[in-house]
mmCIF file of C-alpha atoms and ligand atoms in Angstrom:
data_model
loop_
_atom_site.group_PDB
_atom_site.id
_atom_site.type_symbol
_atom_site.label_atom_id
_atom_site.label_comp_id
_atom_site.label_asym_id
_atom_site.label_seq_id
_atom_site.Cartn_x
_atom_site.Cartn_y
_atom_site.Cartn_z
ATOM 1 C CA MET A 7 -0.180 0.147 -0.171
ATOM 2 C CA LYS A 8 1.376 3.555 -0.703
ATOM 3 C CA GLU A 9 1.604 5.559 2.243
ATOM 4 C CA ASN A 10 0.230 9.064 1.991
ATOM 5 C CA SER A 11 2.646 12.106 1.252
ATOM 6 C CA VAL A 12 3.079 14.329 4.149
ATOM 7 C CA LYS A 13 1.307 17.275 1.607
ATOM 8 C CA ASP A 14 -1.685 14.655 1.295
ATOM 9 C CA ILE A 15 -2.028 14.269 4.617
ATOM 10 C CA LEU A 16 -1.977 17.960 5.602
ATOM 11 C CA ASN A 17 -4.639 19.015 2.768
ATOM 12 C CA LYS A 18 -6.912 16.381 4.500
ATOM 13 C CA ALA A 19 -5.834 17.668 7.730
ATOM 14 C CA GLU A 20 -7.009 21.047 7.244
ATOM 15 C CA GLU A 21 -9.949 20.334 5.449
ATOM 16 C CA LYS A 22 -11.644 17.533 7.765
ATOM 17 C CA HIS A 23 -9.587 18.192 11.160
ATOM 18 C CA SER A 24 -9.440 14.397 11.349
ATOM 19 C CA LEU A 25 -6.693 11.831 10.705
ATOM 20 C CA ASP A 26 -6.246 8.200 11.306
ATOM 21 C CA LYS A 27 -2.918 6.701 13.254
ATOM 22 C CA GLU A 28 -0.831 5.999 10.424
ATOM 23 C CA GLU A 29 -1.474 9.694 9.584
ATOM 24 C CA ILE A 30 -0.557 11.366 12.575
ATOM 25 C CA ILE A 31 2.443 8.914 13.134
ATOM 26 C CA THR A 32 3.935 9.883 9.592
ATOM 27 C CA LEU A 33 3.435 13.736 10.398
ATOM 28 C CA LEU A 34 4.993 13.649 13.634
ATOM 29 C CA GLN A 35 8.142 11.510 12.013
ATOM 30 C CA SER A 36 8.565 13.745 8.903
ATOM 31 C CA GLY A 37 5.951 16.316 9.145
ATOM 32 C CA GLY A 38 9.064 19.113 8.664
ATOM 33 C CA ASP A 39 8.018 22.917 7.862
ATOM 34 C CA GLU A 40 5.134 22.221 5.959
ATOM 35 C CA LEU A 41 3.357 20.779 8.840
ATOM 36 C CA ILE A 42 4.278 23.530 11.443
ATOM 37 C CA ARG A 43 3.396 26.044 8.566
ATOM 38 C CA ALA A 44 -0.317 24.139 8.345
ATOM 39 C CA ALA A 45 -0.752 24.182 12.153
ATOM 40 C CA ASP A 46 0.245 27.996 11.975
ATOM 41 C CA GLY A 47 -2.566 28.684 9.449
ATOM 42 C CA VAL A 48 -5.347 26.444 11.454
ATOM 43 C CA ARG A 49 -4.300 28.200 14.523
ATOM 44 C CA LYS A 50 -4.640 32.007 13.009
ATOM 45 C CA LYS A 51 -7.929 30.682 11.013
ATOM 46 C CA TYR A 52 -9.536 29.444 14.246
ATOM 47 C CA ALA A 53 -7.802 31.144 17.277
ATOM 48 C CA GLY A 54 -6.547 34.341 15.972
ATOM 49 C CA ASP A 55 -3.706 35.870 16.432
ATOM 50 C CA GLY A 56 -4.075 36.878 20.230
ATOM 51 C CA ILE A 57 -2.208 35.417 22.953
ATOM 52 C CA TYR A 58 -4.161 34.798 26.066
ATOM 53 C CA ILE A 59 -1.901 34.932 29.424
ATOM 54 C CA ARG A 60 -2.355 33.391 32.333
ATOM 55 C CA ALA A 61 -0.877 34.364 35.451
ATOM 56 C CA LEU A 62 0.246 31.115 37.217
ATOM 57 C CA ILE A 63 0.758 30.824 40.969
ATOM 58 C CA GLU A 64 2.334 27.603 42.099
ATOM 59 C CA PHE A 65 1.139 27.776 45.984
ATOM 60 C CA SER A 66 2.581 24.485 47.107
ATOM 61 C CA ASN A 67 5.105 22.016 46.086
ATOM 62 C CA TYR A 68 4.408 19.464 48.861
ATOM 63 C CA CYS A 69 2.834 16.221 46.747
ATOM 64 C CA THR A 70 2.307 12.820 48.111
ATOM 65 C CA ARG A 71 2.532 11.294 44.897
ATOM 66 C CA THR A 72 5.682 9.480 43.287
ATOM 67 C CA CYS A 73 5.813 10.131 39.866
ATOM 68 C CA TYR A 74 9.298 8.693 38.383
ATOM 69 C CA TYR A 75 9.799 11.693 36.535
ATOM 70 C CA CYS A 76 8.794 15.087 38.820
ATOM 71 C CA GLY A 77 11.441 16.754 41.044
ATOM 72 C CA LEU A 78 8.421 17.403 43.336
ATOM 73 C CA ARG A 79 7.993 13.476 44.327
ATOM 74 C CA ALA A 80 7.068 12.834 47.709
ATOM 75 C CA GLU A 81 10.424 10.502 48.197
ATOM 76 C CA ASN A 82 12.991 13.787 47.052
ATOM 77 C CA ASN A 83 14.389 15.029 49.997
ATOM 78 C CA ASN A 84 16.595 17.834 48.328
ATOM 79 C CA VAL A 85 13.560 19.452 48.026
ATOM 80 C CA GLN A 86 12.877 22.968 50.468
ATOM 81 C CA ARG A 87 9.067 22.647 50.542
ATOM 82 C CA TYR A 88 6.816 25.737 51.329
ATOM 83 C CA ARG A 89 3.096 26.115 51.208
ATOM 84 C CA MET A 90 2.127 29.594 50.334
ATOM 85 C CA SER A 91 -0.856 31.244 52.964
ATOM 86 C CA PRO A 92 -4.321 31.628 51.447
ATOM 87 C CA ASP A 93 -3.906 35.462 52.113
ATOM 88 C CA GLU A 94 -0.532 35.186 50.188
ATOM 89 C CA ILE A 95 -2.594 33.243 47.513
ATOM 90 C CA VAL A 96 -5.161 35.738 46.768
ATOM 91 C CA ASN A 97 -2.928 38.774 47.253
ATOM 92 C CA THR A 98 -0.457 37.672 44.751
ATOM 93 C CA ALA A 99 -3.526 36.809 42.154
ATOM 94 C CA TYR A 100 -4.976 40.482 42.865
ATOM 95 C CA ALA A 101 -1.819 41.848 41.467
ATOM 96 C CA ALA A 102 -1.807 39.884 38.649
ATOM 97 C CA ILE A 103 -5.456 40.852 37.822
ATOM 98 C CA ASP A 104 -4.097 44.616 38.535
ATOM 99 C CA LYS A 105 -1.314 44.033 36.116
ATOM 100 C CA GLY A 106 -3.715 43.666 33.354
ATOM 101 C CA LEU A 107 -3.914 39.121 33.761
ATOM 102 C CA ARG A 108 -7.574 38.110 33.823
ATOM 103 C CA THR A 109 -7.206 33.978 34.276
ATOM 104 C CA ILE A 110 -5.575 32.455 37.718
ATOM 105 C CA VAL A 111 -3.846 29.514 37.761
ATOM 106 C CA LEU A 112 -3.591 28.192 40.403
ATOM 107 C CA GLN A 113 -1.167 24.566 40.817
ATOM 108 C CA SER A 114 0.136 22.820 43.575
ATOM 109 C CA GLY A 115 1.577 19.393 43.840
ATOM 110 C CA GLU A 116 -1.402 16.652 45.521
ATOM 111 C CA ASP A 117 -0.915 18.088 49.154
ATOM 112 C CA CYS A 118 -3.128 16.916 51.207
ATOM 113 C CA ALA A 119 -2.878 19.607 54.132
ATOM 114 C CA PHE A 120 -4.852 22.366 51.689
ATOM 115 C CA VAL A 121 -8.578 21.137 53.243
ATOM 116 C CA MET A 122 -11.254 21.637 50.395
ATOM 117 C CA ASP A 123 -12.691 24.346 52.624
ATOM 118 C CA GLU A 124 -9.818 26.453 52.532
ATOM 119 C CA LEU A 125 -9.266 26.060 48.793
ATOM 120 C CA CYS A 126 -12.970 26.914 47.839
ATOM 121 C CA ARG A 127 -12.331 30.212 49.847
ATOM 122 C CA ILE A 128 -9.533 30.908 48.101
ATOM 123 C CA VAL A 129 -11.438 30.536 44.700
ATOM 124 C CA GLU A 130 -14.204 32.492 45.704
ATOM 125 C CA ARG A 131 -12.081 35.398 46.880
ATOM 126 C CA ILE A 132 -9.914 35.524 43.474
ATOM 127 C CA LYS A 133 -13.346 35.315 41.820
ATOM 128 C CA LYS A 134 -14.657 38.705 43.258
ATOM 129 C CA LYS A 135 -12.498 40.406 40.852
ATOM 130 C CA ASP A 136 -12.882 40.006 37.031
ATOM 131 C CA ALA A 137 -10.641 36.757 36.316
ATOM 132 C CA ALA A 138 -11.143 33.028 35.091
ATOM 133 C CA VAL A 139 -9.788 30.471 37.793
ATOM 134 C CA THR A 140 -8.128 27.349 36.576
ATOM 135 C CA LEU A 141 -7.211 24.858 39.164
ATOM 136 C CA SER A 142 -4.459 22.456 38.465
ATOM 137 C CA ILE A 143 -4.134 20.050 41.855
ATOM 138 C CA GLY A 144 -4.519 16.858 40.686
ATOM 139 C CA GLU A 145 -6.971 13.712 41.343
ATOM 140 C CA LYS A 146 -9.554 14.493 43.009
ATOM 141 C CA THR A 147 -13.072 12.975 44.305
ATOM 142 C CA TYR A 148 -16.309 14.092 42.386
ATOM 143 C CA LYS A 149 -17.693 15.713 45.589
ATOM 144 C CA GLU A 150 -14.117 17.928 45.794
ATOM 145 C CA TYR A 151 -14.709 18.918 42.077
ATOM 146 C CA LYS A 152 -17.817 20.107 42.794
ATOM 147 C CA SER A 153 -17.421 22.103 45.170
ATOM 148 C CA LEU A 154 -14.682 23.635 43.465
ATOM 149 C CA LYS A 155 -16.898 24.621 40.824
ATOM 150 C CA SER A 156 -19.440 25.827 42.932
ATOM 151 C CA ALA A 157 -16.780 28.293 44.379
ATOM 152 C CA GLY A 158 -16.559 29.724 40.968
ATOM 153 C CA ALA A 159 -13.405 27.816 39.558
ATOM 154 C CA ASP A 160 -13.937 27.913 35.733
ATOM 155 C CA ARG A 161 -11.482 25.169 34.320
ATOM 156 C CA TYR A 162 -9.063 22.684 35.341
ATOM 157 C CA LEU A 163 -5.871 21.094 34.267
ATOM 158 C CA LEU A 164 -4.930 17.279 34.609
ATOM 159 C CA ARG A 165 -2.471 15.912 32.333
ATOM 160 C CA ILE A 166 -3.398 12.473 31.517
ATOM 161 C CA GLU A 167 0.790 12.226 30.684
ATOM 162 C CA THR A 168 0.176 9.186 28.332
ATOM 163 C CA THR A 169 -2.252 7.095 26.998
ATOM 164 C CA ASN A 170 -0.671 4.359 27.044
ATOM 165 C CA LYS A 171 -1.693 2.405 30.261
ATOM 166 C CA GLU A 172 1.603 0.355 30.259
ATOM 167 C CA LEU A 173 3.961 3.229 30.074
ATOM 168 C CA TYR A 174 1.377 5.155 32.708
ATOM 169 C CA GLN A 175 1.660 2.537 35.485
ATOM 170 C CA LYS A 176 5.415 1.824 35.118
ATOM 171 C CA TYR A 177 6.371 5.912 35.925
ATOM 172 C CA HIS A 178 3.003 6.647 38.139
ATOM 173 C CA PRO A 179 3.551 3.755 41.192
ATOM 174 C CA LYS A 180 0.346 3.128 43.149
ATOM 175 C CA MET A 181 -1.698 5.331 40.822
ATOM 176 C CA SER A 182 -4.601 4.245 38.848
ATOM 177 C CA PHE A 183 -4.939 5.009 34.900
ATOM 178 C CA GLU A 184 -8.593 4.576 35.376
ATOM 179 C CA ASN A 185 -9.023 6.851 37.976
ATOM 180 C CA ARG A 186 -7.451 9.824 35.849
ATOM 181 C CA LEU A 187 -9.741 8.871 33.172
ATOM 182 C CA ARG A 188 -12.547 9.297 35.764
ATOM 183 C CA CYS A 189 -11.471 12.764 37.138
ATOM 184 C CA LEU A 190 -11.140 14.131 33.511
ATOM 185 C CA GLU A 191 -14.957 12.768 32.991
ATOM 186 C CA ASP A 192 -16.089 14.541 35.986
ATOM 187 C CA LEU A 193 -14.436 17.273 35.373
ATOM 188 C CA ARG A 194 -16.204 17.753 32.025
ATOM 189 C CA THR A 195 -19.889 16.379 33.777
ATOM 190 C CA LEU A 196 -19.152 19.507 35.853
ATOM 191 C CA GLY A 197 -18.773 21.794 33.350
ATOM 192 C CA TYR A 198 -15.261 22.993 33.690
ATOM 193 C CA GLU A 199 -13.222 23.662 30.743
ATOM 194 C CA VAL A 200 -10.860 20.817 30.671
ATOM 195 C CA GLY A 201 -7.280 21.021 30.199
ATOM 196 C CA THR A 202 -4.991 17.858 29.571
ATOM 197 C CA GLY A 203 -1.896 16.860 27.675
ATOM 198 C CA SER A 204 1.316 14.531 27.508
ATOM 199 C CA LEU A 205 4.623 14.643 28.644
ATOM 200 C CA ILE A 206 6.634 13.932 25.190
ATOM 201 C CA GLY A 207 9.617 12.038 25.469
ATOM 202 C CA LEU A 208 9.409 9.289 28.160
ATOM 203 C CA GLU A 209 11.516 6.556 28.198
ATOM 204 C CA GLY A 210 9.746 4.091 26.533
ATOM 205 C CA GLN A 211 7.625 6.258 24.591
ATOM 206 C CA THR A 212 6.993 5.729 21.099
ATOM 207 C CA ALA A 213 5.454 7.585 17.971
ATOM 208 C CA GLU A 214 2.451 5.756 17.902
ATOM 209 C CA MET A 215 1.688 6.168 21.358
ATOM 210 C CA ILE A 216 1.677 10.142 21.003
ATOM 211 C CA ALA A 217 -0.526 9.382 17.864
ATOM 212 C CA GLU A 218 -2.656 7.655 20.243
ATOM 213 C CA ASP A 219 -2.344 10.480 22.717
ATOM 214 C CA ILE A 220 -3.861 12.984 20.290
ATOM 215 C CA LEU A 221 -6.914 11.001 18.892
ATOM 216 C CA PHE A 222 -7.569 10.620 22.656
ATOM 217 C CA PHE A 223 -7.518 14.661 23.125
ATOM 218 C CA LYS A 224 -9.744 14.525 20.139
ATOM 219 C CA LYS A 225 -12.038 11.755 21.391
ATOM 220 C CA ILE A 226 -13.001 13.949 24.750
ATOM 221 C CA ASP A 227 -12.930 16.791 22.787
ATOM 222 C CA ALA A 228 -10.251 18.629 25.266
ATOM 223 C CA ASP A 229 -10.641 22.320 25.400
ATOM 224 C CA MET A 230 -7.219 23.161 26.183
ATOM 225 C CA ILE A 231 -3.951 20.589 25.709
ATOM 226 C CA GLY A 232 -0.033 21.392 26.880
ATOM 227 C CA LEU A 233 2.248 19.331 25.687
ATOM 228 C CA GLY A 234 5.401 19.146 27.966
ATOM 229 C CA VAL A 235 8.999 17.462 27.131
ATOM 230 C CA PHE A 236 10.494 15.391 29.572
ATOM 231 C CA ILE A 237 13.643 16.941 31.134
ATOM 232 C CA PRO A 238 15.435 14.550 33.335
ATOM 233 C CA HIS A 239 15.549 15.774 37.247
ATOM 234 C CA PRO A 240 18.615 14.564 38.853
ATOM 235 C CA ASP A 241 17.000 13.592 42.295
ATOM 236 C CA THR A 242 14.532 11.248 40.063
ATOM 237 C CA PRO A 243 14.428 7.462 39.327
ATOM 238 C CA LEU A 244 14.789 9.216 35.638
ATOM 239 C CA GLY A 245 17.503 11.439 36.417
ATOM 240 C CA CYS A 246 19.441 9.740 33.931
ATOM 241 C CA THR A 247 17.757 9.179 30.742
ATOM 242 C CA ALA A 248 17.812 11.478 27.936
ATOM 243 C CA ALA A 249 15.597 14.481 27.916
ATOM 244 C CA GLY A 250 12.727 14.220 25.395
ATOM 245 C CA ASN A 251 12.975 15.659 21.536
ATOM 246 C CA PHE A 252 12.206 18.848 20.759
ATOM 247 C CA ASP A 253 11.384 18.934 17.502
ATOM 248 C CA LEU A 254 8.848 15.735 18.089
ATOM 249 C CA ALA A 255 6.890 17.871 20.869
ATOM 250 C CA LEU A 256 6.978 20.800 18.522
ATOM 251 C CA ASN A 257 5.261 18.355 15.626
ATOM 252 C CA ALA A 258 2.985 16.989 18.698
ATOM 253 C CA VAL A 259 1.782 20.474 19.242
ATOM 254 C CA ALA A 260 0.971 21.056 15.328
ATOM 255 C CA VAL A 261 -0.681 18.005 15.037
ATOM 256 C CA THR A 262 -3.157 18.716 18.292
ATOM 257 C CA ARG A 263 -3.964 21.831 16.371
ATOM 258 C CA LEU A 264 -4.567 20.171 13.051
ATOM 259 C CA LEU A 265 -6.919 18.062 14.956
ATOM 260 C CA LEU A 266 -8.649 20.645 17.439
ATOM 261 C CA PRO A 267 -8.665 23.466 15.485
ATOM 262 C CA ASP A 268 -10.268 25.786 17.895
ATOM 263 C CA ILE A 269 -8.716 24.842 21.490
ATOM 264 C CA ASN A 270 -6.261 26.761 23.704
ATOM 265 C CA ILE A 271 -2.861 25.468 23.418
ATOM 266 C CA PRO A 272 -0.273 26.900 25.378
ATOM 267 C CA ALA A 273 3.455 27.020 24.821
ATOM 268 C CA THR A 274 4.790 25.338 27.437
ATOM 269 C CA THR A 275 7.704 26.268 29.496
ATOM 270 C CA ALA A 276 9.565 22.506 29.335
ATOM 271 C CA MET A 277 9.652 23.872 25.541
ATOM 272 C CA GLU A 278 11.319 27.145 26.524
ATOM 273 C CA THR A 279 13.521 25.384 29.004
ATOM 274 C CA LEU A 280 14.762 22.958 26.724
ATOM 275 C CA ARG A 281 15.421 25.013 23.225
ATOM 276 C CA PRO A 282 16.184 29.038 23.781
ATOM 277 C CA ASN A 283 13.492 30.785 22.059
ATOM 278 C CA GLY A 284 11.737 27.560 22.066
ATOM 279 C CA ARG A 285 8.502 29.493 23.297
ATOM 280 C CA LEU A 286 8.402 31.157 20.041
ATOM 281 C CA LEU A 287 8.632 27.972 17.839
ATOM 282 C CA VAL A 288 5.754 26.845 19.672
ATOM 283 C CA LEU A 289 3.558 29.779 19.366
ATOM 284 C CA SER A 290 4.559 29.706 15.582
ATOM 285 C CA ALA A 291 3.529 25.962 15.315
ATOM 286 C CA GLY A 292 -0.050 26.135 16.555
ATOM 287 C CA ALA A 293 0.086 27.456 20.216
ATOM 288 C CA ASN A 294 -1.605 30.642 21.422
ATOM 289 C CA VAL A 295 -1.427 30.626 25.332
ATOM 290 C CA VAL A 296 1.576 31.691 27.372
ATOM 291 C CA MET A 297 1.529 31.111 31.564
ATOM 292 C CA LEU A 298 3.674 33.740 33.004
ATOM 293 C CA ASN A 299 5.094 32.713 36.841
ATOM 294 C CA ALA A 300 3.033 35.489 38.978
ATOM 295 C CA VAL A 301 4.821 34.283 42.580
ATOM 296 C CA GLU A 302 7.405 37.048 43.228
ATOM 297 C CA ASN A 303 9.839 35.226 45.807
ATOM 298 C CA SER A 304 12.317 33.698 43.824
ATOM 299 C CA GLU A 305 13.456 31.138 46.453
ATOM 300 C CA GLN A 306 9.694 29.684 45.993
ATOM 301 C CA LYS A 307 9.905 29.791 42.311
ATOM 302 C CA LYS A 308 12.920 27.577 42.125
ATOM 303 C CA ASP A 309 11.891 25.269 44.811
ATOM 304 C CA TYR A 310 8.600 24.328 42.314
ATOM 305 C CA SER A 311 11.680 22.015 40.456
ATOM 306 C CA ILE A 312 9.789 19.891 38.381
ATOM 307 C CA TYR A 313 12.821 19.759 36.298
ATOM 308 C CA PRO A 314 16.081 21.492 36.287
ATOM 309 C CA ASP A 315 16.470 25.450 35.367
ATOM 310 C CA LYS A 316 13.107 26.113 34.604
ATOM 311 C CA ALA A 317 12.835 29.212 32.165
ATOM 312 C CA GLY A 318 11.604 32.356 33.765
ATOM 313 C CA VAL A 319 12.543 31.785 37.174
ATOM 314 C CA ASN A 320 14.344 35.068 37.957
ATOM 315 C CA GLU A 321 12.314 37.140 36.528
ATOM 316 C CA GLY A 322 9.356 39.295 38.044
ATOM 317 C CA LEU A 323 5.995 38.981 36.290
ATOM 318 C CA GLU A 324 6.386 42.690 34.679
ATOM 319 C CA GLU A 325 9.568 41.640 33.323
ATOM 320 C CA SER A 326 8.055 38.535 31.844
ATOM 321 C CA LEU A 327 5.395 40.713 30.493
ATOM 322 C CA ALA A 328 7.686 43.519 28.647
ATOM 323 C CA ALA A 329 10.192 40.635 27.424
ATOM 324 C CA LEU A 330 7.117 38.555 26.112
ATOM 325 C CA LYS A 331 5.422 41.638 24.537
ATOM 326 C CA ASN A 332 9.073 42.016 22.868
ATOM 327 C CA SER A 333 9.428 38.945 21.342
ATOM 328 C CA LEU A 334 5.928 38.323 20.513
ATOM 329 C CA ALA A 335 6.147 41.785 18.073
ATOM 330 C CA LYS A 336 9.157 39.543 16.064
ATOM 331 C CA ILE A 337 6.180 37.166 15.130
ATOM 332 C CA GLY A 338 3.224 39.978 14.488
ATOM 333 C CA ARG A 339 1.710 38.311 17.595
ATOM 334 C CA GLU A 340 0.431 40.122 20.645
ATOM 335 C CA ILE A 341 -1.223 40.014 23.929
ATOM 336 C CA ILE A 342 -4.911 40.498 24.435
ATOM 337 C CA VAL A 343 -6.628 41.370 27.660
ATOM 338 C CA SER A 344 -9.124 38.186 27.686
ATOM 339 C CA LYS A 345 -10.208 35.325 30.399
ATOM 340 C CA GLY A 346 -9.429 33.581 27.442
ATOM 341 C CA PHE A 347 -12.134 30.977 27.153
ATOM 342 C CA ARG A 348 -12.069 28.381 24.080
ATOM 343 C CA TYR A 349 -15.138 29.869 22.848
ATOM 344 C CA ASN A 350 -13.712 33.441 23.038
ATOM 345 C CA ASN A 351 -11.349 32.085 20.028
ATOM 346 C CA ARG A 352 -14.752 32.158 17.743
ATOM 347 C CA GLY A 353 -15.075 35.902 18.990
ATOM 348 C CA GLU A 354 -18.574 34.640 21.525
HETATM 349 N N1 5AD B 413 9.729 17.236 32.738
HETATM 350 C C1 5AD B 413 8.936 17.954 31.691
HETATM 351 N N2 5AD B 413 8.061 18.084 32.157
HETATM 352 C C2 5AD B 413 7.649 17.388 33.688
HETATM 353 N N3 5AD B 413 6.024 17.415 34.540
HETATM 354 C C3 5AD B 413 6.837 17.082 35.226
HETATM 355 N N4 5AD B 413 8.113 16.690 35.576
HETATM 356 C C4 5AD B 413 8.664 16.987 34.526
HETATM 357 C C5 5AD B 413 9.850 16.829 33.702
HETATM 358 N N5 5AD B 413 10.693 16.262 34.866
HETATM 359 C C6 5AD B 413 5.071 18.368 34.016
HETATM 360 C C7 5AD B 413 4.327 16.923 33.961
HETATM 361 C C8 5AD B 413 2.995 17.407 34.875
HETATM 362 C C9 5AD B 413 3.556 18.843 34.827
HETATM 363 C C10 5AD B 413 2.962 19.976 35.894
HETATM 364 O O1 5AD B 413 4.567 19.141 34.693
HETATM 365 O O2 5AD B 413 3.668 16.622 32.919
HETATM 366 O O3 5AD B 413 1.410 17.317 34.151
#
C-alpha cells in the first residue's frame, strides 16, 4: 500500500481536522516545515492572532505522589518544601489581575494539607475580581471537584501524561490510569473547561503512543492541551535518562492544532527550557497561550523544581510580560486582555 505523502495528509487535516493513527505518525516523524506552517495557518483561522496570558501561582510544592519523572515527588528529600498562605495566594492573584491578567492558574503538588474548604474560600475570593480561575491540583473526588466548581472555578488542568496504560503504570506507582480518566470525565460532567496533555519523550514512549494521545484529546474534545517535553531531574529515578526530543514535541503541538482547531494550546515552559526561543517556535507551530509565573518570591519559584533550570524563574511578572511583548512583536502577534476561554476564540 502506498503511504500518503505529507502534503496529502496535511490537505486532509486542514479540510477535515481528522486523521487516522498512521497519518498522525507520518506527520510526527516527517512533518517538517510544511506541518508547522499548516498548523500555524489553522491557529490563525480558528483562534486568531491574539495570545492569552495566564498568571501561574504555584502555591505549594508538597506532593504525596511519587511520579518517576517529577522533581517534586514525595521521595525527593532535596526539595525545600513550601506552602503559601491563603492571603499570600489571593494577594498574588490580585496583583496579577491589576497588571491586566485575566486568568489565574492555581497549581500545586497533590498536597493533602490544603483542605477543600480552604481552597474553595481562596477561589471565591479571587472570583470577586474580573478573572477566570483555573485549577491544577491533581486527582480529587467528584464531590471535591463539585465544591470547587460551586466556589467559582472555571477550568481545570490534569494531564493524562500518557494514554498508554502500561507506560502510565510504569511511571506512576500506586496510581491508577482508570482513576485519572474518571477525573477527566467528572470535570467535564461538572462543566469545567477541561485541559489535559502529555509528557513527550519519556523513555519507552513511541510515536504511535503519542499519536494515540492526540486521538484521545480529540475523542474527549479537550478544551486545552499542554504538551511538555521531558527534562530529566537528577533527584528522580529517571535522572539519568535522555531528555525528550524538542522537534517531536513541536510536531505533536502542530498535529494537535490541526485536529482540534479552536482549542487553547499553551507554549509550555518545558519547551522554552529545553530550547532557547522554544516558546516562540511553539507559538509559531499552533500554540496561542503563554503561562507566566506570578509569584514574586524567587526562592519559592526555584523550589517548584519539577525539572531543573526552569525558564523564567529569575524574572518578576512585570519583567516577563515586557520580555514576552517584545518577542511576540517579532512574530507579528500580541497579547490580548481576555479571560481566554475556548469559546472566546470564535469571537463569542
Ligand atoms: N520534565 C518535563 N515536564 C515535567 N512534568 C513533571 N515532571 C517533568 C519533567 N521532568 C510535567 C507533568 C505535569 C506538569 C505539571 O509538569 O506533565 O503534568
